[in-house]
Amino acid sequence: AQTVTQSQPEMSVQEAETVTLSCTYDTSESDYYLFWYKQPPSRQMILVIRQEAYKQQNATENRFSVNFQKAAKSFSLKISDSQLGDAAMYFCASKITYKYIFGTGTRLKVLA
Amino acid sequence: NAGVTQTPKFQVLKTGQSMTLQCAQDMNHNSMYWYRQDPGMGLRLIYYSASEGTTDKGEVPNGYNVSRLNKREFSLRLESAAPSQTSVYFCASRESSGNTIYFGEGSWLTVV
C-alpha cells in the first residue's frame, strides 16, 4: 500500500531562520511524483514545490527547497529565511498513476 | 482566473438531509477529484473521474455519489447526511498529461 508519513505534527521557527519539515513515503513503483502543499488558515491548498522521482536534482522554488533521498524514500522541505506568511499547515503528497496520497500534515508556526 | 470553483462554501445540514456539492473547473482538465479533510487525517480521496462519463471510487466512497456532468463539472451528492460526514470537502482537477493537482477553495459541511 502506498503511504505518506509526516511525523512532526507541529514545528516552530523564528522569523528569518531556516526550518525543515520531514516526510517519508512508501511505494513499490518506480514512476511517481512528490509534492509539498501549503494550507493557510483560509484552507486553500497551494502548491509549494514538486519533485519528479526520476530526477536526481533536488527541486527549488525561491526560499523553498527539498531534500529528496530516493533510496531512503524521504522527501523533506526546507524553508529558508522564514516569514510570518509561511505559517500554515504543510502537506506532503505522492502521486502514483492517478492517485494522490497525502500525509497528515505539519503545522508550522513562525515566531516574530 | 477562476481555476476550480466549489459551491457552496459553507453548509449546515440536519441528519438525513441530502445535498449536492458542485464543482467546476475552467482549465480544460480531464481528471477531477473529490477529497475530504478531517483533523489529523490529511486529505482522503472520495471519488475520482478520469474523464467525462467515468467515475471511480476512492478510499472513502461510502455515503456519497458523484456525477461527471461534462468535462467542466463534477458534483458530489450526500443522499442521507450523517454527522460522520462533517468535514471540509475539496474538489480538484488535473490535466491528462500533467502531474500537479489543483484544488478549489473547499466547502465546509456540518451535519447536526
PDB file of C-alpha atoms in Angstrom:
ATOM      1  CA  ALA A   1       0.000   0.000   0.000  1.00  0.00           C
ATOM      2  CA  GLN A   2       1.126   3.500  -0.713  1.00  0.00           C
ATOM      3  CA  THR A   3       1.627   5.647   2.343  1.00  0.00           C
ATOM      4  CA  VAL A   4       2.920   9.101   3.169  1.00  0.00           C
ATOM      5  CA  THR A   5       4.060   9.833   6.709  1.00  0.00           C
ATOM      6  CA  GLN A   6       4.678  13.187   8.329  1.00  0.00           C
ATOM      7  CA  SER A   7       5.978  12.513  11.819  1.00  0.00           C
ATOM      8  CA  GLN A   8       6.044  16.131  13.018  1.00  0.00           C
ATOM      9  CA  PRO A   9       2.526  17.328  13.912  1.00  0.00           C
ATOM     10  CA  GLU A  10       3.845  20.801  14.736  1.00  0.00           C
ATOM     11  CA  MET A  11       7.035  22.788  14.225  1.00  0.00           C
ATOM     12  CA  SER A  12       8.109  26.287  15.208  1.00  0.00           C
ATOM     13  CA  VAL A  13      10.697  28.579  13.666  1.00  0.00           C
ATOM     14  CA  GLN A  14      11.924  32.072  14.370  1.00  0.00           C
ATOM     15  CA  GLU A  15      11.335  34.626  11.672  1.00  0.00           C
ATOM     16  CA  ALA A  16      14.293  34.746   9.233  1.00  0.00           C
ATOM     17  CA  GLU A  17      15.552  31.327  10.372  1.00  0.00           C
ATOM     18  CA  THR A  18      15.506  28.020   8.468  1.00  0.00           C
ATOM     19  CA  VAL A  19      13.237  25.080   9.189  1.00  0.00           C
ATOM     20  CA  THR A  20      12.993  21.574   7.728  1.00  0.00           C
ATOM     21  CA  LEU A  21       9.770  19.570   7.570  1.00  0.00           C
ATOM     22  CA  SER A  22      10.091  15.808   7.261  1.00  0.00           C
ATOM     23  CA  CYS A  23       8.203  13.389   5.053  1.00  0.00           C
ATOM     24  CA  THR A  24       8.671   9.723   4.259  1.00  0.00           C
ATOM     25  CA  TYR A  25       6.725   7.685   1.747  1.00  0.00           C
ATOM     26  CA  ASP A  26       6.367   4.105   0.752  1.00  0.00           C
ATOM     27  CA  THR A  27       5.804   2.785  -2.749  1.00  0.00           C
ATOM     28  CA  SER A  28       6.976  -0.063  -4.910  1.00  0.00           C
ATOM     29  CA  GLU A  29       6.505   1.953  -8.094  1.00  0.00           C
ATOM     30  CA  SER A  30       9.422   3.497  -9.962  1.00  0.00           C
ATOM     31  CA  ASP A  31       7.474   6.310 -11.621  1.00  0.00           C
ATOM     32  CA  TYR A  32       5.991   8.758  -9.171  1.00  0.00           C
ATOM     33  CA  TYR A  33       5.902  12.405  -8.172  1.00  0.00           C
ATOM     34  CA  LEU A  34       6.169  14.112  -4.813  1.00  0.00           C
ATOM     35  CA  PHE A  35       4.671  17.396  -3.693  1.00  0.00           C
ATOM     36  CA  TRP A  36       4.500  19.804  -0.818  1.00  0.00           C
ATOM     37  CA  TYR A  37       1.281  21.785  -0.419  1.00  0.00           C
ATOM     38  CA  LYS A  38       0.708  24.705   1.921  1.00  0.00           C
ATOM     39  CA  GLN A  39      -2.659  25.255   3.580  1.00  0.00           C
ATOM     40  CA  PRO A  40      -3.030  28.641   5.303  1.00  0.00           C
ATOM     41  CA  PRO A  41      -5.959  29.376   7.643  1.00  0.00           C
ATOM     42  CA  SER A  42      -8.122  30.124   4.609  1.00  0.00           C
ATOM     43  CA  ARG A  43      -7.899  26.350   3.856  1.00  0.00           C
ATOM     44  CA  GLN A  44      -6.825  26.925   0.252  1.00  0.00           C
ATOM     45  CA  MET A  45      -4.393  24.208  -0.870  1.00  0.00           C
ATOM     46  CA  ILE A  46      -1.400  25.893  -2.502  1.00  0.00           C
ATOM     47  CA  LEU A  47       1.316  24.010  -4.343  1.00  0.00           C
ATOM     48  CA  VAL A  48       4.722  24.845  -2.891  1.00  0.00           C
ATOM     49  CA  ILE A  49       7.069  22.548  -4.767  1.00  0.00           C
ATOM     50  CA  ARG A  50       7.125  19.419  -6.894  1.00  0.00           C
ATOM     51  CA  GLN A  51       9.725  16.686  -7.439  1.00  0.00           C
ATOM     52  CA  GLU A  52       9.827  14.066 -10.172  1.00  0.00           C
ATOM     53  CA  ALA A  53      11.205  10.766  -8.870  1.00  0.00           C
ATOM     54  CA  TYR A  54      13.318  10.215 -11.975  1.00  0.00           C
ATOM     55  CA  LYS A  55      15.190  13.460 -11.387  1.00  0.00           C
ATOM     56  CA  GLN A  56      18.181  13.289  -9.086  1.00  0.00           C
ATOM     57  CA  GLN A  57      18.438  17.044  -8.706  1.00  0.00           C
ATOM     58  CA  ASN A  58      16.512  18.464  -5.779  1.00  0.00           C
ATOM     59  CA  ALA A  59      13.747  20.899  -6.690  1.00  0.00           C
ATOM     60  CA  THR A  60      13.997  24.535  -5.602  1.00  0.00           C
ATOM     61  CA  GLU A  61      11.443  27.352  -5.645  1.00  0.00           C
ATOM     62  CA  ASN A  62      12.804  30.595  -4.232  1.00  0.00           C
ATOM     63  CA  ARG A  63      13.084  30.090  -0.447  1.00  0.00           C
ATOM     64  CA  PHE A  64      11.719  26.552  -0.632  1.00  0.00           C
ATOM     65  CA  SER A  65      13.835  23.537  -1.455  1.00  0.00           C
ATOM     66  CA  VAL A  66      13.590  19.800  -0.986  1.00  0.00           C
ATOM     67  CA  ASN A  67      15.994  17.077   0.051  1.00  0.00           C
ATOM     68  CA  PHE A  68      14.906  14.060  -1.984  1.00  0.00           C
ATOM     69  CA  GLN A  69      16.514  10.815  -0.858  1.00  0.00           C
ATOM     70  CA  LYS A  70      15.053   8.189  -3.171  1.00  0.00           C
ATOM     71  CA  ALA A  71      16.692   5.133  -1.597  1.00  0.00           C
ATOM     72  CA  ALA A  72      15.546   6.189   1.850  1.00  0.00           C
ATOM     73  CA  LYS A  73      12.107   7.250   0.498  1.00  0.00           C
ATOM     74  CA  SER A  74      12.493  10.584   2.197  1.00  0.00           C
ATOM     75  CA  PHE A  75      11.288  13.956   0.923  1.00  0.00           C
ATOM     76  CA  SER A  76      11.897  16.847   3.313  1.00  0.00           C
ATOM     77  CA  LEU A  77      11.032  20.504   2.749  1.00  0.00           C
ATOM     78  CA  LYS A  78      13.446  23.256   3.755  1.00  0.00           C
ATOM     79  CA  ILE A  79      12.143  26.786   4.187  1.00  0.00           C
ATOM     80  CA  SER A  80      14.867  29.422   4.322  1.00  0.00           C
ATOM     81  CA  ASP A  81      14.505  32.959   5.680  1.00  0.00           C
ATOM     82  CA  SER A  82      11.145  32.070   7.216  1.00  0.00           C
ATOM     83  CA  GLN A  83       8.469  34.735   7.015  1.00  0.00           C
ATOM     84  CA  LEU A  84       5.296  35.275   9.033  1.00  0.00           C
ATOM     85  CA  GLY A  85       3.303  34.408   5.923  1.00  0.00           C
ATOM     86  CA  ASP A  86       4.826  30.926   5.900  1.00  0.00           C
ATOM     87  CA  ALA A  87       2.750  29.975   8.943  1.00  0.00           C
ATOM     88  CA  ALA A  88       0.379  27.252   7.752  1.00  0.00           C
ATOM     89  CA  MET A  89      -0.277  23.527   7.577  1.00  0.00           C
ATOM     90  CA  TYR A  90       2.081  21.775   5.184  1.00  0.00           C
ATOM     91  CA  PHE A  91       1.100  18.537   3.487  1.00  0.00           C
ATOM     92  CA  CYS A  92       3.428  16.139   1.772  1.00  0.00           C
ATOM     93  CA  ALA A  93       1.855  14.121  -1.064  1.00  0.00           C
ATOM     94  CA  SER A  94       2.798  11.473  -3.571  1.00  0.00           C
ATOM     95  CA  LYS A  95       1.295  10.805  -6.997  1.00  0.00           C
ATOM     96  CA  ILE A  96       1.371   7.295  -8.393  1.00  0.00           C
ATOM     97  CA  THR A  97      -0.655   6.740 -11.587  1.00  0.00           C
ATOM     98  CA  TYR A  98      -3.751   8.856 -10.924  1.00  0.00           C
ATOM     99  CA  LYS A  99      -3.727   8.603  -7.130  1.00  0.00           C
ATOM    100  CA  TYR A 100      -2.546  11.343  -4.817  1.00  0.00           C
ATOM    101  CA  ILE A 101      -1.819  10.224  -1.265  1.00  0.00           C
ATOM    102  CA  PHE A 102      -1.465  12.875   1.412  1.00  0.00           C
ATOM    103  CA  GLY A 103       0.275  12.863   4.757  1.00  0.00           C
ATOM    104  CA  THR A 104      -1.458  14.078   7.900  1.00  0.00           C
ATOM    105  CA  GLY A 105       0.254  17.457   7.807  1.00  0.00           C
ATOM    106  CA  THR A 106       2.694  19.530   9.851  1.00  0.00           C
ATOM    107  CA  ARG A 107       1.555  22.789  11.384  1.00  0.00           C
ATOM    108  CA  LEU A 108       4.287  25.399  11.074  1.00  0.00           C
ATOM    109  CA  LYS A 109       4.337  28.330  13.471  1.00  0.00           C
ATOM    110  CA  VAL A 110       6.555  31.315  12.706  1.00  0.00           C
ATOM    111  CA  LEU A 111       7.625  33.326  15.728  1.00  0.00           C
ATOM    112  CA  ALA A 112       8.275  37.053  15.389  1.00  0.00           C
TER     113      ALA A 112
ATOM    114  CA  ASN B   1      -8.506  33.330 -13.325  1.00  0.00           C
ATOM    115  CA  ALA B   2     -11.181  31.145 -11.663  1.00  0.00           C
ATOM    116  CA  GLY B   3      -9.460  27.709 -11.727  1.00  0.00           C
ATOM    117  CA  VAL B   4     -11.551  25.278  -9.651  1.00  0.00           C
ATOM    118  CA  THR B   5     -14.765  26.683  -8.198  1.00  0.00           C
ATOM    119  CA  GLN B   6     -16.811  24.977  -5.486  1.00  0.00           C
ATOM    120  CA  THR B   7     -20.273  25.810  -4.205  1.00  0.00           C
ATOM    121  CA  PRO B   8     -21.482  26.220  -1.564  1.00  0.00           C
ATOM    122  CA  LYS B   9     -18.595  27.379   0.615  1.00  0.00           C
ATOM    123  CA  PHE B  10     -20.477  26.635   3.853  1.00  0.00           C
ATOM    124  CA  GLN B  11     -23.469  24.440   4.604  1.00  0.00           C
ATOM    125  CA  VAL B  12     -25.209  23.123   7.697  1.00  0.00           C
ATOM    126  CA  LEU B  13     -27.377  20.054   7.253  1.00  0.00           C
ATOM    127  CA  LYS B  14     -29.584  18.056   9.528  1.00  0.00           C
ATOM    128  CA  THR B  15     -29.019  14.316   9.802  1.00  0.00           C
ATOM    129  CA  GLY B  16     -30.835  12.560   6.985  1.00  0.00           C
ATOM    130  CA  GLN B  17     -30.995  15.556   4.652  1.00  0.00           C
ATOM    131  CA  SER B  18     -29.489  15.397   1.200  1.00  0.00           C
ATOM    132  CA  MET B  19     -27.387  17.897  -0.671  1.00  0.00           C
ATOM    133  CA  THR B  20     -25.075  18.260  -3.632  1.00  0.00           C
ATOM    134  CA  LEU B  21     -21.689  19.946  -3.684  1.00  0.00           C
ATOM    135  CA  GLN B  22     -20.945  21.493  -7.044  1.00  0.00           C
ATOM    136  CA  CYS B  23     -17.540  21.782  -8.637  1.00  0.00           C
ATOM    137  CA  ALA B  24     -16.499  23.339 -11.932  1.00  0.00           C
ATOM    138  CA  GLN B  25     -13.100  23.911 -13.485  1.00  0.00           C
ATOM    139  CA  ASP B  26     -12.219  26.169 -16.393  1.00  0.00           C
ATOM    140  CA  MET B  27      -8.749  24.760 -17.138  1.00  0.00           C
ATOM    141  CA  ASN B  28      -9.942  22.149 -19.659  1.00  0.00           C
ATOM    142  CA  HIS B  29      -8.683  19.377 -17.394  1.00  0.00           C
ATOM    143  CA  ASN B  30      -9.790  15.813 -17.955  1.00  0.00           C
ATOM    144  CA  SER B  31      -9.335  14.418 -14.445  1.00  0.00           C
ATOM    145  CA  MET B  32     -11.303  15.583 -11.430  1.00  0.00           C
ATOM    146  CA  TYR B  33     -11.307  14.540  -7.783  1.00  0.00           C
ATOM    147  CA  TRP B  34     -13.283  14.878  -4.582  1.00  0.00           C
ATOM    148  CA  TYR B  35     -11.411  14.756  -1.271  1.00  0.00           C
ATOM    149  CA  ARG B  36     -12.469  15.201   2.319  1.00  0.00           C
ATOM    150  CA  GLN B  37     -10.243  16.653   5.016  1.00  0.00           C
ATOM    151  CA  ASP B  38     -10.654  15.746   8.652  1.00  0.00           C
ATOM    152  CA  PRO B  39      -8.496  16.831  11.591  1.00  0.00           C
ATOM    153  CA  GLY B  40      -5.362  14.709  11.914  1.00  0.00           C
ATOM    154  CA  MET B  41      -6.140  12.654   8.823  1.00  0.00           C
ATOM    155  CA  GLY B  42      -4.929  14.712   5.902  1.00  0.00           C
ATOM    156  CA  LEU B  43      -6.936  14.511   2.686  1.00  0.00           C
ATOM    157  CA  ARG B  44      -8.685  11.299   1.702  1.00  0.00           C
ATOM    158  CA  LEU B  45      -9.978  10.540  -1.768  1.00  0.00           C
ATOM    159  CA  ILE B  46     -13.736  10.031  -2.058  1.00  0.00           C
ATOM    160  CA  TYR B  47     -14.191   9.696  -5.817  1.00  0.00           C
ATOM    161  CA  TYR B  48     -12.167  10.218  -8.941  1.00  0.00           C
ATOM    162  CA  SER B  49     -13.159  10.890 -12.558  1.00  0.00           C
ATOM    163  CA  ALA B  50     -10.614  10.350 -15.309  1.00  0.00           C
ATOM    164  CA  SER B  51     -12.840  11.867 -17.990  1.00  0.00           C
ATOM    165  CA  GLU B  52     -16.411  12.783 -18.805  1.00  0.00           C
ATOM    166  CA  GLY B  53     -18.680   9.822 -18.162  1.00  0.00           C
ATOM    167  CA  THR B  54     -16.277   7.846 -15.970  1.00  0.00           C
ATOM    168  CA  THR B  55     -16.014   7.710 -12.193  1.00  0.00           C
ATOM    169  CA  ASP B  56     -14.106   5.509  -9.754  1.00  0.00           C
ATOM    170  CA  LYS B  57     -14.318   5.002  -6.019  1.00  0.00           C
ATOM    171  CA  GLY B  58     -11.543   6.262  -3.853  1.00  0.00           C
ATOM    172  CA  GLU B  59     -10.567   5.472  -0.299  1.00  0.00           C
ATOM    173  CA  VAL B  60     -13.793   6.612   1.454  1.00  0.00           C
ATOM    174  CA  PRO B  61     -16.746   6.451  -1.007  1.00  0.00           C
ATOM    175  CA  ASN B  62     -19.459   5.150   1.323  1.00  0.00           C
ATOM    176  CA  GLY B  63     -22.366   7.562   1.734  1.00  0.00           C
ATOM    177  CA  TYR B  64     -21.507   9.542  -1.393  1.00  0.00           C
ATOM    178  CA  ASN B  65     -22.403   9.563  -5.066  1.00  0.00           C
ATOM    179  CA  VAL B  66     -20.858  11.571  -7.876  1.00  0.00           C
ATOM    180  CA  SER B  67     -21.778  12.764 -11.334  1.00  0.00           C
ATOM    181  CA  ARG B  68     -19.386  13.892 -14.012  1.00  0.00           C
ATOM    182  CA  LEU B  69     -21.894  16.025 -15.891  1.00  0.00           C
ATOM    183  CA  ASN B  70     -19.463  17.196 -18.556  1.00  0.00           C
ATOM    184  CA  LYS B  71     -15.786  17.966 -18.831  1.00  0.00           C
ATOM    185  CA  ARG B  72     -16.080  21.030 -16.602  1.00  0.00           C
ATOM    186  CA  GLU B  73     -18.339  19.823 -13.803  1.00  0.00           C
ATOM    187  CA  PHE B  74     -18.054  17.111 -11.162  1.00  0.00           C
ATOM    188  CA  SER B  75     -20.671  17.041  -8.407  1.00  0.00           C
ATOM    189  CA  LEU B  76     -20.696  15.188  -5.080  1.00  0.00           C
ATOM    190  CA  ARG B  77     -24.007  14.155  -3.538  1.00  0.00           C
ATOM    191  CA  LEU B  78     -24.809  13.141   0.007  1.00  0.00           C
ATOM    192  CA  GLU B  79     -28.099  11.234  -0.136  1.00  0.00           C
ATOM    193  CA  SER B  80     -28.692  10.963   3.625  1.00  0.00           C
ATOM    194  CA  ALA B  81     -26.228  13.063   5.567  1.00  0.00           C
ATOM    195  CA  ALA B  82     -24.690  11.718   8.768  1.00  0.00           C
ATOM    196  CA  PRO B  83     -22.680  13.525  11.467  1.00  0.00           C
ATOM    197  CA  SER B  84     -19.635  11.488  10.387  1.00  0.00           C
ATOM    198  CA  GLN B  85     -19.745  13.389   7.099  1.00  0.00           C
ATOM    199  CA  THR B  86     -18.988  16.670   8.825  1.00  0.00           C
ATOM    200  CA  SER B  87     -15.808  17.701   7.067  1.00  0.00           C
ATOM    201  CA  VAL B  88     -14.158  20.080   4.651  1.00  0.00           C
ATOM    202  CA  TYR B  89     -14.598  18.906   1.075  1.00  0.00           C
ATOM    203  CA  PHE B  90     -12.160  19.731  -1.696  1.00  0.00           C
ATOM    204  CA  CYS B  91     -12.634  19.390  -5.401  1.00  0.00           C
ATOM    205  CA  ALA B  92      -9.530  19.221  -7.567  1.00  0.00           C
ATOM    206  CA  SER B  93      -8.552  18.774 -11.189  1.00  0.00           C
ATOM    207  CA  ARG B  94      -5.570  17.721 -13.274  1.00  0.00           C
ATOM    208  CA  GLU B  95      -4.764  17.760 -16.980  1.00  0.00           C
ATOM    209  CA  SER B  96      -4.216  14.357 -18.559  1.00  0.00           C
ATOM    210  CA  SER B  97      -0.547  14.848 -19.290  1.00  0.00           C
ATOM    211  CA  GLY B  98       0.154  16.769 -16.122  1.00  0.00           C
ATOM    212  CA  ASN B  99       1.072  15.692 -12.647  1.00  0.00           C
ATOM    213  CA  THR B 100       0.031  18.610 -10.492  1.00  0.00           C
ATOM    214  CA  ILE B 101      -3.404  18.623  -8.910  1.00  0.00           C
ATOM    215  CA  TYR B 102      -5.164  21.970  -8.472  1.00  0.00           C
ATOM    216  CA  PHE B 103      -7.663  22.497  -5.690  1.00  0.00           C
ATOM    217  CA  GLY B 104     -10.783  24.524  -5.163  1.00  0.00           C
ATOM    218  CA  GLU B 105     -11.182  26.620  -2.028  1.00  0.00           C
ATOM    219  CA  GLY B 106     -13.060  23.946  -0.121  1.00  0.00           C
ATOM    220  CA  SER B 107     -16.614  23.511   1.158  1.00  0.00           C
ATOM    221  CA  TRP B 108     -17.230  23.368   4.893  1.00  0.00           C
ATOM    222  CA  LEU B 109     -20.058  20.972   5.673  1.00  0.00           C
ATOM    223  CA  THR B 110     -21.522  20.460   9.134  1.00  0.00           C
ATOM    224  CA  VAL B 111     -24.109  17.750   9.785  1.00  0.00           C
ATOM    225  CA  VAL B 112     -26.033  18.149  13.046  1.00  0.00           C
TER     226      VAL B 112
END
